[in-house]
Coordinates of C-alpha atoms in Angstrom, one line a residue:
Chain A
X1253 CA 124.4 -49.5 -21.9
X1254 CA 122.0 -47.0 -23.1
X1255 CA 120.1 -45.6 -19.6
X1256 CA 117.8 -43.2 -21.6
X1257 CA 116.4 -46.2 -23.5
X1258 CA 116.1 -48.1 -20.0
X1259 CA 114.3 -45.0 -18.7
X1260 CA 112.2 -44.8 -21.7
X1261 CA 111.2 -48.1 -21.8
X1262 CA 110.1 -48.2 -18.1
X1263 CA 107.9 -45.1 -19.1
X1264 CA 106.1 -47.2 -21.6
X1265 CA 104.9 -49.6 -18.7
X1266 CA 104.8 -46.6 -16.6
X1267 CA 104.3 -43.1 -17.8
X1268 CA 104.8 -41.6 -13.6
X1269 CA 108.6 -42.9 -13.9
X1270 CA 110.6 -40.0 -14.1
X1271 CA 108.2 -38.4 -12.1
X1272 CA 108.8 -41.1 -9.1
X1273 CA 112.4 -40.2 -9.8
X1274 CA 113.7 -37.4 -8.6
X1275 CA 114.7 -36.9 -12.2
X1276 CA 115.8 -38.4 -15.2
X1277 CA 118.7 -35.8 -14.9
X1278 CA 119.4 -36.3 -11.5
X1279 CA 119.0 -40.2 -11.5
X1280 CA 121.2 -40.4 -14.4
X1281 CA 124.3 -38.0 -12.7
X1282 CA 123.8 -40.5 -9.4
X1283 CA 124.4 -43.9 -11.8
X1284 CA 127.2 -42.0 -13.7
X1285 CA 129.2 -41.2 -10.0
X1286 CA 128.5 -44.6 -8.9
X1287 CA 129.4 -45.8 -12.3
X1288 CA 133.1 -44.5 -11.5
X1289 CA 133.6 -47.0 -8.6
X1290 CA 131.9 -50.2 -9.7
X1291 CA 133.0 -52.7 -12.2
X1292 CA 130.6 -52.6 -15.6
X1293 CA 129.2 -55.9 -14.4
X1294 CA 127.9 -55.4 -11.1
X1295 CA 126.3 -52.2 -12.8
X1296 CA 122.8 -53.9 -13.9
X1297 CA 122.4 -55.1 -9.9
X1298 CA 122.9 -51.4 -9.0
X1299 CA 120.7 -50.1 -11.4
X1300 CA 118.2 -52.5 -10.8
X1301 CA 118.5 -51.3 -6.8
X1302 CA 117.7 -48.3 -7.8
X1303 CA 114.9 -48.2 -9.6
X1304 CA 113.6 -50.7 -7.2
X1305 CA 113.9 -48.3 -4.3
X1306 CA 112.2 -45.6 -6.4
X1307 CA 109.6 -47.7 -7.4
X1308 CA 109.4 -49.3 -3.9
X1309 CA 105.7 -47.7 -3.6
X1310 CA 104.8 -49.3 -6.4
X1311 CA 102.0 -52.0 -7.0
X1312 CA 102.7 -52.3 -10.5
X1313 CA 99.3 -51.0 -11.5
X1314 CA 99.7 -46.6 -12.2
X1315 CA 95.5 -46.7 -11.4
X1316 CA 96.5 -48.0 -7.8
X1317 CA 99.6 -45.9 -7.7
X1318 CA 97.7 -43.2 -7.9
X1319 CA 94.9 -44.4 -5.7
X1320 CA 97.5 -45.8 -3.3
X1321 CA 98.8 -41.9 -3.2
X1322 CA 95.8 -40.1 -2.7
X1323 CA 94.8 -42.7 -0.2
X1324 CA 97.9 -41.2 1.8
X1325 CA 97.2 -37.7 1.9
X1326 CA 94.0 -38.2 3.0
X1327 CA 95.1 -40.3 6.0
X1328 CA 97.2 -37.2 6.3
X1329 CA 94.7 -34.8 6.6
X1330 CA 92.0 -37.4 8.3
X1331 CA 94.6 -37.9 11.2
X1332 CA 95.6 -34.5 11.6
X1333 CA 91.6 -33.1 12.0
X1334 CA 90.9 -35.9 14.0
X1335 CA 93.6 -35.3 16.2
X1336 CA 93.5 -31.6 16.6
X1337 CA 89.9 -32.1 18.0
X1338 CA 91.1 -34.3 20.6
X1339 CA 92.1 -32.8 24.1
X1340 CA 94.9 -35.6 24.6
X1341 CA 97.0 -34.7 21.1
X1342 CA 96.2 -31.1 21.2
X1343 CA 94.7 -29.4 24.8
X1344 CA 95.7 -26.1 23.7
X1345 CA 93.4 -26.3 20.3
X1346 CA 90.7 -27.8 22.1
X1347 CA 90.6 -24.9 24.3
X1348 CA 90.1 -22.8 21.4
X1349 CA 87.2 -24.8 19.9
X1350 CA 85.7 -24.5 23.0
X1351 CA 85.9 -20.9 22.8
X1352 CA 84.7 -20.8 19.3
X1353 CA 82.3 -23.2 18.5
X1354 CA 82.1 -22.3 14.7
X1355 CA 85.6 -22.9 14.3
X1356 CA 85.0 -26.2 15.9
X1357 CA 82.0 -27.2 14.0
X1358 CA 83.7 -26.7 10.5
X1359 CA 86.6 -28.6 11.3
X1360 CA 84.5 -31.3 12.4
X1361 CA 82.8 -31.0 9.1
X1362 CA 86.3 -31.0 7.3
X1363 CA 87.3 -33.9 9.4
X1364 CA 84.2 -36.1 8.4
X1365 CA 85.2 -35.2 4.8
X1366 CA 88.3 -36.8 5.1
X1367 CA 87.3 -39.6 6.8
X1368 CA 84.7 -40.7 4.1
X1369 CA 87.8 -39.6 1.5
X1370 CA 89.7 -42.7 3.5
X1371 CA 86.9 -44.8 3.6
X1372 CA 86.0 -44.0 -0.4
X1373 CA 89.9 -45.1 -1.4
X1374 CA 90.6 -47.9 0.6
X1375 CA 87.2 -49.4 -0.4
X1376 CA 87.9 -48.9 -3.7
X1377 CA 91.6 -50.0 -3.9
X1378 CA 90.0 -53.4 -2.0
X1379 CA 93.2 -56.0 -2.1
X1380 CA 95.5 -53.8 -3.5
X1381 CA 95.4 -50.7 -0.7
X1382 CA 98.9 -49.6 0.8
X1383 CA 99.4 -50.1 4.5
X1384 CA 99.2 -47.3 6.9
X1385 CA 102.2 -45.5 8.0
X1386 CA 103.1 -46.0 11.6
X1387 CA 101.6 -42.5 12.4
X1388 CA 101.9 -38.7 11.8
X1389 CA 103.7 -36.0 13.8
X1390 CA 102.0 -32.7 14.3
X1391 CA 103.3 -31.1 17.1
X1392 CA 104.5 -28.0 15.6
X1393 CA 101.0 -27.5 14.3
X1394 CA 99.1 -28.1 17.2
X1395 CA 100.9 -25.6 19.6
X1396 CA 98.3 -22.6 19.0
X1397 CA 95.3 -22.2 17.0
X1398 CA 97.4 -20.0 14.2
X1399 CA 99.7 -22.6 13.7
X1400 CA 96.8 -25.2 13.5
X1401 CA 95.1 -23.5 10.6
X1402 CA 98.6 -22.3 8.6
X1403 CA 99.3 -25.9 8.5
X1404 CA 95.8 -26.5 7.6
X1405 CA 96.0 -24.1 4.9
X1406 CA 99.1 -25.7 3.4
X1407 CA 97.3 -29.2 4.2
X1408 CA 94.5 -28.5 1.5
X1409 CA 96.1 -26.5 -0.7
X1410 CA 98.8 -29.0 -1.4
X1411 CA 95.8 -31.6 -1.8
X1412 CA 94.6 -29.5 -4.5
X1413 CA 97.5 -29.3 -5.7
X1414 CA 98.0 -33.2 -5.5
X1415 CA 95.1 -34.5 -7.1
X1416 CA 94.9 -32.1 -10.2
X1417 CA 98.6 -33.2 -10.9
X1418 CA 97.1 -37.2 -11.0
X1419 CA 93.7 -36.1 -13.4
X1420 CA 95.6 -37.0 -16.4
X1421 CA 96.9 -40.3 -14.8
X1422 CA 93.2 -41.4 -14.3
X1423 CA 91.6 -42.7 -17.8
X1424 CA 88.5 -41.4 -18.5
X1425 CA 86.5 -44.6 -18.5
X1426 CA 88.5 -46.5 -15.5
X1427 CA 85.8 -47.2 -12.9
X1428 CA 85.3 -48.9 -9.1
X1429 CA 85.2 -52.4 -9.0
X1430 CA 81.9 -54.0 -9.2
X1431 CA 80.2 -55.0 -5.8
X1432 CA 82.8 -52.7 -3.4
X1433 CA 81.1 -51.6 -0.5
X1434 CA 82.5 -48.9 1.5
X1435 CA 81.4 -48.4 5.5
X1436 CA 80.8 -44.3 5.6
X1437 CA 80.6 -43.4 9.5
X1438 CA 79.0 -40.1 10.1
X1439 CA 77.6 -39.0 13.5
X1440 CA 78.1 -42.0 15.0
X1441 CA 76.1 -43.8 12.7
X1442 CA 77.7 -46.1 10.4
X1443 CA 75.8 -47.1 6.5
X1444 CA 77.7 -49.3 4.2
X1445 CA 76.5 -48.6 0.3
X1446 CA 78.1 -50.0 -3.1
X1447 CA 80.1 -47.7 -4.9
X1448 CA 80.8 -50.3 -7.3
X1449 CA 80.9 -49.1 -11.1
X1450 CA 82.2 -45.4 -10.1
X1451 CA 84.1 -43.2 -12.8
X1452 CA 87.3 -42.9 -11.2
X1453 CA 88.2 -39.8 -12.7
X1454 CA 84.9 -38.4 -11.6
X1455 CA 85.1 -39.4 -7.8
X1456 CA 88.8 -38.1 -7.7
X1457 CA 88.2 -34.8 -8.9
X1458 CA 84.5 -34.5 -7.0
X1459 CA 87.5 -35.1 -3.7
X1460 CA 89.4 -32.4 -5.6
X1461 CA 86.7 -30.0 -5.6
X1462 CA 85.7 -30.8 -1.7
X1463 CA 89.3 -30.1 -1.0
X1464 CA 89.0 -26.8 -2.6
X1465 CA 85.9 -25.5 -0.5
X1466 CA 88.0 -26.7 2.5
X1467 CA 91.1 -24.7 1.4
X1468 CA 88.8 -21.5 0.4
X1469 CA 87.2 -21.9 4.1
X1470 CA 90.3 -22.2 6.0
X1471 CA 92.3 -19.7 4.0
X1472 CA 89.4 -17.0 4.3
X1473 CA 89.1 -17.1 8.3
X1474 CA 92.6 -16.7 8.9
X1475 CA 91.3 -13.0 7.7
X1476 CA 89.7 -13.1 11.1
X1477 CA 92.2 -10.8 13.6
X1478 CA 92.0 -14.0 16.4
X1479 CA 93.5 -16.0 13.6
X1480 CA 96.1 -14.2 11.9
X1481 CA 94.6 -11.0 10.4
X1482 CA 95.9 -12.6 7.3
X1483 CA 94.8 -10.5 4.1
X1484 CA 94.5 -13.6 1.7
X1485 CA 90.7 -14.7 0.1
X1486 CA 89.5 -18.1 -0.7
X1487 CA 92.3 -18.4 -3.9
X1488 CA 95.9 -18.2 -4.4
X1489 CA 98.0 -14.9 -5.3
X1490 CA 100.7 -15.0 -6.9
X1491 CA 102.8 -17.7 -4.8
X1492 CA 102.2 -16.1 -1.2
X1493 CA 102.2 -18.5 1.1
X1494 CA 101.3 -16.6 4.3
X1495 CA 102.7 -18.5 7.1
X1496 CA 102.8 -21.9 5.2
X1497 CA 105.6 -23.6 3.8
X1498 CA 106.5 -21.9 0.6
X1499 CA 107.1 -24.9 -1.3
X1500 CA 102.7 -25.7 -1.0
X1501 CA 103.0 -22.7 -3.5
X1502 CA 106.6 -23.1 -5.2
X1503 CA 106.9 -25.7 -8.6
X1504 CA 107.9 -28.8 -9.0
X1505 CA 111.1 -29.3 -7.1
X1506 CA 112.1 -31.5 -10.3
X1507 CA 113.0 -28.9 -12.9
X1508 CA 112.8 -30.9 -15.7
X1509 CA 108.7 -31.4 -14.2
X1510 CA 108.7 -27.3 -13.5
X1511 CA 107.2 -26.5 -17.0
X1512 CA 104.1 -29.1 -16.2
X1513 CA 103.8 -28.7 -12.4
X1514 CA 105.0 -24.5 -12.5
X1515 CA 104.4 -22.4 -9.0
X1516 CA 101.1 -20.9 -8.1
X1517 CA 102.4 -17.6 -9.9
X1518 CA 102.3 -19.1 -13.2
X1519 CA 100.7 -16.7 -15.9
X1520 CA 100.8 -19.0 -18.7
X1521 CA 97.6 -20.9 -19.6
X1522 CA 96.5 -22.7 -22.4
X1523 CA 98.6 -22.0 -24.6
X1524 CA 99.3 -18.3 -23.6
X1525 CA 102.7 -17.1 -22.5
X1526 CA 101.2 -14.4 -20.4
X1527 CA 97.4 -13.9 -20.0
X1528 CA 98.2 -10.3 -18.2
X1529 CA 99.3 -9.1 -21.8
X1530 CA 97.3 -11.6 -23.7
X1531 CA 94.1 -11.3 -22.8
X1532 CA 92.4 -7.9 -23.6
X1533 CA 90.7 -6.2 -21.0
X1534 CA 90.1 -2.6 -19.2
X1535 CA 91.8 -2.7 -16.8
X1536 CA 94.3 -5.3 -17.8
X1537 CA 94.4 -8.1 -15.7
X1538 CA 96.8 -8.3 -12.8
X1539 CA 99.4 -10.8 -12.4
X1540 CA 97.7 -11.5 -9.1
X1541 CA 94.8 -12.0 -11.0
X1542 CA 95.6 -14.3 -14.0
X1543 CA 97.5 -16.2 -11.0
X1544 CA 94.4 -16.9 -8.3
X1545 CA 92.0 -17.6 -11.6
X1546 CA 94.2 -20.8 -12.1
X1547 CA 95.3 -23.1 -9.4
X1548 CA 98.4 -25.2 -10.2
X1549 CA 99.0 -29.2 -10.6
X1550 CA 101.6 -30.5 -8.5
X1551 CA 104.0 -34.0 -8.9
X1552 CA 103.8 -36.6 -6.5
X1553 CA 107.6 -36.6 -6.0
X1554 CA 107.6 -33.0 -4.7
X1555 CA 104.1 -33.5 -2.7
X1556 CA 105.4 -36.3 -0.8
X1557 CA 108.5 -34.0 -0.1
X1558 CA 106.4 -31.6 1.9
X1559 CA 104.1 -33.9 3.3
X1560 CA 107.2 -36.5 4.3
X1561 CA 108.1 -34.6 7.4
X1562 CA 104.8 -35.1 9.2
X1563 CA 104.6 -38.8 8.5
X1564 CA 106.2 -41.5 10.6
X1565 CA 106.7 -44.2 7.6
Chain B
X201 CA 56.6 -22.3 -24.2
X202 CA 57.1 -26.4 -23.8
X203 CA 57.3 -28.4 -27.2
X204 CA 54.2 -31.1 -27.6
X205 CA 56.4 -33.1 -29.4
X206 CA 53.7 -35.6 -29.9
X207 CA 52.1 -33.1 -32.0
X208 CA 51.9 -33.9 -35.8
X209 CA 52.0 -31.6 -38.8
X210 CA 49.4 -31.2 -41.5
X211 CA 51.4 -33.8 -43.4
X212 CA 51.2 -36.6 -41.0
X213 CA 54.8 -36.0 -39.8
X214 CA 55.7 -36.2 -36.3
X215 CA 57.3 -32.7 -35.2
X216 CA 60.7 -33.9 -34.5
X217 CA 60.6 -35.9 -37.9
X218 CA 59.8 -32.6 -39.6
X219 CA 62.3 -30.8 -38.1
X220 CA 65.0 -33.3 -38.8
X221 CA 63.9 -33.6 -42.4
X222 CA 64.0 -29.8 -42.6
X223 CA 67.5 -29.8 -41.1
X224 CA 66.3 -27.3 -38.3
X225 CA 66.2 -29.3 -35.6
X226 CA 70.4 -29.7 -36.4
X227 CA 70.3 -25.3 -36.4
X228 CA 72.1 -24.4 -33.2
X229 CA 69.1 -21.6 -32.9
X230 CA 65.6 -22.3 -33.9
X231 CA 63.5 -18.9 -34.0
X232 CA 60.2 -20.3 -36.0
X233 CA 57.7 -17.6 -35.7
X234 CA 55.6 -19.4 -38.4
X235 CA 53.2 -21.8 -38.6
X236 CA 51.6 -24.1 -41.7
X237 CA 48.2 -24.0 -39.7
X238 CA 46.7 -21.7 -37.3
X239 CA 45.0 -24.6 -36.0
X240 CA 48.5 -25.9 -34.9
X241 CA 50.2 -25.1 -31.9
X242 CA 53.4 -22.9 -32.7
X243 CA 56.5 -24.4 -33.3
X244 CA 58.3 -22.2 -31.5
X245 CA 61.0 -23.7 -28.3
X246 CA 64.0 -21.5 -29.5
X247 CA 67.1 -23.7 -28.7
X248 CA 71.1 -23.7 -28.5
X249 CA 71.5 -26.7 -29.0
X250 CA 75.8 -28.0 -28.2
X251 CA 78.0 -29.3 -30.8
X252 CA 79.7 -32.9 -29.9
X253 CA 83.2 -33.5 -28.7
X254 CA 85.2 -31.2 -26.7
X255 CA 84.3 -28.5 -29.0
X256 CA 80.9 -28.9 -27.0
X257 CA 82.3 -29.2 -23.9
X258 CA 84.4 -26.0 -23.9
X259 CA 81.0 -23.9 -25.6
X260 CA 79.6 -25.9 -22.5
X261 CA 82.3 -24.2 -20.1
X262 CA 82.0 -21.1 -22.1
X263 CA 77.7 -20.5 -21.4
X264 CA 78.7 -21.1 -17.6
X265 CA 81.1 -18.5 -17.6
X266 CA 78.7 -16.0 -19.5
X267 CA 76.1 -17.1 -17.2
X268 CA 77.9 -15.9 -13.9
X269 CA 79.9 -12.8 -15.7
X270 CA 76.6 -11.3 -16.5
X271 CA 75.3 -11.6 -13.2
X272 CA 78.0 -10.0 -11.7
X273 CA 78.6 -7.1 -14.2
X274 CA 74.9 -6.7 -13.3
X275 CA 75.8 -6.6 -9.6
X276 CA 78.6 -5.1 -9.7
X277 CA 77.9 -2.2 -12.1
X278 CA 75.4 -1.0 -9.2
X279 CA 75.7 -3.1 -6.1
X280 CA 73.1 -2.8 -3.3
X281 CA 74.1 -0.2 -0.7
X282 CA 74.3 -3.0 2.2
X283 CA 77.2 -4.9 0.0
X284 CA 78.8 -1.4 -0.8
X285 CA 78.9 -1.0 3.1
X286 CA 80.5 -4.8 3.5
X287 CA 83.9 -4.0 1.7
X288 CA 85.5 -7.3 2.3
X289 CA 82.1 -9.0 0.6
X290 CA 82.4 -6.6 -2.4
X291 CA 86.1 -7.6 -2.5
X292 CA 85.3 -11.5 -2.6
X293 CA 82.9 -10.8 -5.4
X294 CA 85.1 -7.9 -7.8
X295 CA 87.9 -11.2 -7.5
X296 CA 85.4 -13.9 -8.5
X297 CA 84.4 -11.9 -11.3
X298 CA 87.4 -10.7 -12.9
X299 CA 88.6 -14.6 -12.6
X300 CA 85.3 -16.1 -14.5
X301 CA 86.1 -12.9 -17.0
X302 CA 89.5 -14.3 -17.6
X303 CA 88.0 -18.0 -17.6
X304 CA 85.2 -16.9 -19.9
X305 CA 88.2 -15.1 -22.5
X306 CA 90.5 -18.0 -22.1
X307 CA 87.9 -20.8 -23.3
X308 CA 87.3 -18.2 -26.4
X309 CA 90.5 -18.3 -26.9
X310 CA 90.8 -22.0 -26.6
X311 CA 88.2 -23.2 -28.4
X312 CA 89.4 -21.2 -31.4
X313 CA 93.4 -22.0 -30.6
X314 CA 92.1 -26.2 -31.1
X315 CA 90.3 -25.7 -34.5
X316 CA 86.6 -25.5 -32.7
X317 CA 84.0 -23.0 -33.5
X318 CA 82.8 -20.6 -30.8
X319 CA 79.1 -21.5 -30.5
X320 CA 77.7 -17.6 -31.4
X321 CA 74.1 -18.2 -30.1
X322 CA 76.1 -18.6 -26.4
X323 CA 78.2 -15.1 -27.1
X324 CA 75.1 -13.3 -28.3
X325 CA 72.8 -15.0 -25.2
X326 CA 71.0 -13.0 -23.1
X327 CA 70.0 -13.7 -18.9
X328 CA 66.9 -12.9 -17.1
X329 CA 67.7 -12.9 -13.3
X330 CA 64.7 -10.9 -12.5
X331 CA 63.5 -14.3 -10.7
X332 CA 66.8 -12.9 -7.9
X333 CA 66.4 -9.9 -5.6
X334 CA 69.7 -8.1 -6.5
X335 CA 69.2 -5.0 -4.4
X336 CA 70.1 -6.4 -1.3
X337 CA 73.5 -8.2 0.0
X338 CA 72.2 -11.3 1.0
X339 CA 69.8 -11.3 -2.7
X340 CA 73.1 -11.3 -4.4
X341 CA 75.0 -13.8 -2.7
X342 CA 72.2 -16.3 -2.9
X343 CA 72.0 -16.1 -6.5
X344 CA 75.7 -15.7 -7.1
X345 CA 76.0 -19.1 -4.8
X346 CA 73.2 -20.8 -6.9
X347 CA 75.1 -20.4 -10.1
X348 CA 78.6 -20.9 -8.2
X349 CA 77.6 -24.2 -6.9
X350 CA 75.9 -25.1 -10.1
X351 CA 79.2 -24.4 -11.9
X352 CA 81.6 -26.6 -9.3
X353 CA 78.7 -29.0 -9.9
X354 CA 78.9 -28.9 -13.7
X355 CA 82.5 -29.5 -13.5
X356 CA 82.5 -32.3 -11.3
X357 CA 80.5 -33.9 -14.1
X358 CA 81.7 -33.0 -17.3
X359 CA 85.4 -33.8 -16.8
X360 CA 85.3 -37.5 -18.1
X361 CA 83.6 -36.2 -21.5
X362 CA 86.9 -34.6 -22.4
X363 CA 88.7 -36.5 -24.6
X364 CA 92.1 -34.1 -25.0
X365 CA 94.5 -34.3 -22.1
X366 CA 95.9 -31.1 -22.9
X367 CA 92.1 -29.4 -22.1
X368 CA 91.4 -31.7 -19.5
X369 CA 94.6 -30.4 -17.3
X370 CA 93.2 -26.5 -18.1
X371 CA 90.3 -27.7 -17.0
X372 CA 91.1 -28.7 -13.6
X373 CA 92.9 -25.3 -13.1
X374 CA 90.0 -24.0 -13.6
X375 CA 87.2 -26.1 -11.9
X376 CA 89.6 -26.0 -8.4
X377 CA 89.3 -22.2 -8.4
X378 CA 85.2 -22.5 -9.2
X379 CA 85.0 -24.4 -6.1
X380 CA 86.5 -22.2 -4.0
X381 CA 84.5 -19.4 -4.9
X382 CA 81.2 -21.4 -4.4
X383 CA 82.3 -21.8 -0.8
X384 CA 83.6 -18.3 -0.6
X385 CA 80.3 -17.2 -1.6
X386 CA 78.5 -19.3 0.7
X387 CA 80.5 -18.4 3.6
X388 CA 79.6 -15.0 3.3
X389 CA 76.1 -15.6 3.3
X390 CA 76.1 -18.4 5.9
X391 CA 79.7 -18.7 7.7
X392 CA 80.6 -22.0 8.1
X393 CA 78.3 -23.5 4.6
X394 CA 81.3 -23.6 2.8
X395 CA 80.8 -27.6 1.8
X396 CA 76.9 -27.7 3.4
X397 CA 75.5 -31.1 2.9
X398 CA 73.0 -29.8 0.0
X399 CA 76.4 -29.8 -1.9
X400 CA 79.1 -32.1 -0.2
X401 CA 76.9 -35.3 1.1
X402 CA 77.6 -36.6 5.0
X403 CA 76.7 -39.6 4.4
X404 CA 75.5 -42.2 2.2
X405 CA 77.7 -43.4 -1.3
X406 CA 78.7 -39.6 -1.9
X407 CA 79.7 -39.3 1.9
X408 CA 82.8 -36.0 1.3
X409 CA 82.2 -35.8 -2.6
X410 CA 80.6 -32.9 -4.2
X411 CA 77.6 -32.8 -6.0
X412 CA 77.9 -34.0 -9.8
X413 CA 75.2 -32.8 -12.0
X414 CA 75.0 -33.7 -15.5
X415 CA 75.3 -31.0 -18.5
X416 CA 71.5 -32.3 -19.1
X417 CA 70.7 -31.2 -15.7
X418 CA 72.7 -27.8 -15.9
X419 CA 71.7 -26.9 -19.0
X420 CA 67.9 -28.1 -17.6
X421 CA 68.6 -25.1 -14.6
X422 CA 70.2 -22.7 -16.8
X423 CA 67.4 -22.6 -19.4
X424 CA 64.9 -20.8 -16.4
X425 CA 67.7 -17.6 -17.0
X426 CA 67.0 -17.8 -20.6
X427 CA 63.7 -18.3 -21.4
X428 CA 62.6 -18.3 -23.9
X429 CA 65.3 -20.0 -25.3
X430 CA 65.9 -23.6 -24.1
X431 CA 69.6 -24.8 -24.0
X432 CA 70.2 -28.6 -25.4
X433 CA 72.8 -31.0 -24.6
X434 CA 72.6 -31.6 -28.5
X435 CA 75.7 -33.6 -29.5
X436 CA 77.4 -33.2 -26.2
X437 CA 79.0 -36.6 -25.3
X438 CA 77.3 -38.3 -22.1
X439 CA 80.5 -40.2 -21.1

């Protein structure tokens, strides 16, 4: 039996496979140790299990994979504004809103954002959109008003992350269903428009770019001494993570996927192996430079890894 | 000056005719200081006109990045005294610019690394930002956030006209770190504006998206820095 051939056939229906795995490496050392304590014929049913777990997320269309995934993080992120704001999840943030009504204001913004991100995807994934987990579990962010916006930070800057590694998953011409209407509550008031026709790509990485203001905001008042006194600006250096789990930063935990999804340090760009020394310029270019002029894709394998432990499936 | 392009020649041609017949109108730069007839208004709308493909798309990329370089070598060469004073806001700004620099060498290098030719009019193109008060703090960041937010803008619309995967995931790498700037930018001049509604609707169909603007529409805002040349979409792809 020729696995590579099974994998690479599966990659012709489905070019996210080995990314779904945790790697063609990895998948292939677990179905070699089981391989030493089955007999060869109840190996196919085996196999089969475990691609089917793998794929367990899967609708069998990549568009709606994708869709499906974004759709996720977004609940993620909706849930975890909306309930930050709330004195019954999180009394002690509240308190801090109260006392800094600027704070409050943008986070109510970001939270809106997110919402409509919800709204956007589950319109436009109609029939085929995922159901809900059972809930999220924030409690370790929602302690103090630090912890709030660390998490926040790693929150958008792994969305980032997120949807740049699905752009080349999206085809340039794949649009929104004709006729979907999506509901957009803002301010208590409630309009429902047709976003029917919509270049994929385009809405996706118009979210992608929202996500980015959000991160930039977030990350730059931490500088604020009543948040953190954290010296970071709107972009990434190097891979500091500042309080946030290093892995928002880190590559692919897939090293096989490390050349495509590298850490937030990476210094190789089109093409370049090292834009400090192959660019000219006086002065060079830093390292911390070349690294916060680029932000990093990310797999969805390693993204749902850091998200998984705030997520009640 | 605007073209009359209604306007006929002595012979009877139309002016666009003409120019196609004469193969001008396909010139990337059109400097026509002439004219057959003093009676006829000049034929003179100077224009860059892009190539088609993604070799017009990275030029694209590249005459956004020249456009915000040069207004922050401008700035920064002699910032106003009240941005000297704000160090962080100087900081913000010295980052921004050395990361379009390094955009604006990469796409060079890009565009030449894929076989493409580096549209020269753009390298050679100069800006008029006299229409921006740039001796005071709050002069600069309202023009650096109009070109910013322009740029995240431009991005958000041009990404489905790239046809090579390769460029496309460069590209994202890039546009990601143009958006944070624009709200870096606009947070220093309004905290809080980092995603205003003027750029990331409330409500309505765009409800949480940013603004897309098409290159016609960039290169439509652009042209008031350039005058009197006029940038053209030219051969640029529309989707």
């Amino acid at each position: 039996m020729n696995l590579f051939k099974i994998i690479a056939e599966l990659e012709k229906v489905d070019p996210e496979v080995t990314d779904r795995l945790n790697s063609r490496r990895s998948a292939l050392a677990a179905l070699g140790d089981i391989s030493k304590k089955i007999t060869l014929a109840s190996a196919p049913a085996i196999i089969g299990a475990a691609f089917n777990k793998t794929l367990a997320q899967s609708s069998g269309s990549p568009l709606n994979d994708v869709l499906n995934y974004a759709l996720l993080l977004e609940r993620l992120e909706a849930a975890f504004y909306t309930q930050a704001l709330q004195a019954t999840s999180a009394p002690a943030l509240v308190a801090s809103f109260t006392a800094n009504t600027g704070l409050r204001t943008s986070i109510e913004k970001i939270r809106d954002h997110e919402n409509a991100h919800v709204a956007l995807l589950t319109a436009a994934l109609g029939p085929n959109v995922a159901a809900a987990p059972s809930g999220f579990d924030f409690s370790a962010a929602f302690g103090t008003i630090n912890n709030f916006l660390t998490t926040a930070q790693a929150f958008e800057d792994l969305g980032v992350r997120a949807y740049k590694g699905q752009a080349g998953n999206i085809s340039r011409t794949a649009q929104v269903a004709a006729n979907t209407s999506v509901t957009v509550t803002n301010a208590g008031q409630s309009s429902t428009v047709n976003i029917g026709g919509s270049n994929v790509l385009q809405v996706a990485l118009q979210i992608h770019a929202t996500e980015a203001r959000h991160a930039a905001y977030i990350r730059y008042i931490r500088r604020q001494t009543a948040f953190g006194g954290v010296s970071q600006y709107g972009w990434i250096t190097n891979a500091q993570s500042n309080g946030a789990p290093t892995a928002v930063y880190a590559a692919s935990t897939t090293a096989s996927l490390a050349t495509d999804f590298p850490a937030e340090s990476n210094l190789a760009q089109g093409g370049v192996a090292d834009l400090t020394t192959g660019l000219t310029a006086s002065p060079a270019y830093t390292a911390a430079e070349v690294s916060e002029a680029f932000d990093e894709p990310l797999d969805s394998t390693t993204v749902r890894g850091i998200a998984g432990p705030y997520i009640r499936p | 000056m605007p073209e009359a392009s209604t306007s006929t020649t002595p012979s009877g041609l139309s002016r666009r005719t003409f120019l196609t017949h004469t193969g001008v109108a396909a010139a990337s730069l059109l400097l026509l200081t002439a004219c057959p007839d003093p009676e006829t208004p000049p034929l003179t709308t100077p224009t860059i006109s892009l190539t088609g493909g993604d070799e017009g798309v990275l030029n694209y990329l590249y005459l956004l990045e020249r456009t915000a370089t040069e207004l922050y070598d401008k700035v920064l060469a002699n910032p106003p005294a009240d941005l000297t004073a704000a160090a962080a806001d100087l900081g913000v700004l010295r980052d921004i610019n050395r990361h379009n620099t390094i955009h604006r060498e990469l796409l060079l290098l890009t565009i030449s690394a894929n076989g493409f030719t580096a549209n020269s009019n753009i390298g050679g193109l100069g800006f008029d930002y006299s229409s921006f008060t740039l001796t005071t703090r709050v002069g600069v960041l309202a023009a650096a956030q109009s070109l910013a937010d322009l740029t995240v803008a431009a991005y958000c619309g041009a990404a489905r006209l790239l046809s090579t995967p390769v460029l496309l995931r460069l590209y994202v790498k890039m546009m990601a770190v143009k958006a944070r700037h624009a709200a870096a930018v606009r947070d220093l001049r309004t905290p809080g504006s980092f995603a205003g509604s003027d750029v990331v609707p409330q409500s309505g169909a765009d409800a949480g998206l940013n603004q897309v603007l098409t290159p016609a529409e960039v290169l439509a805002e652009l042209s008031k820095y350039t005058a009197p040349i006029q940038l053209s979409v030219g051969s640029l792809p529309t989707n």
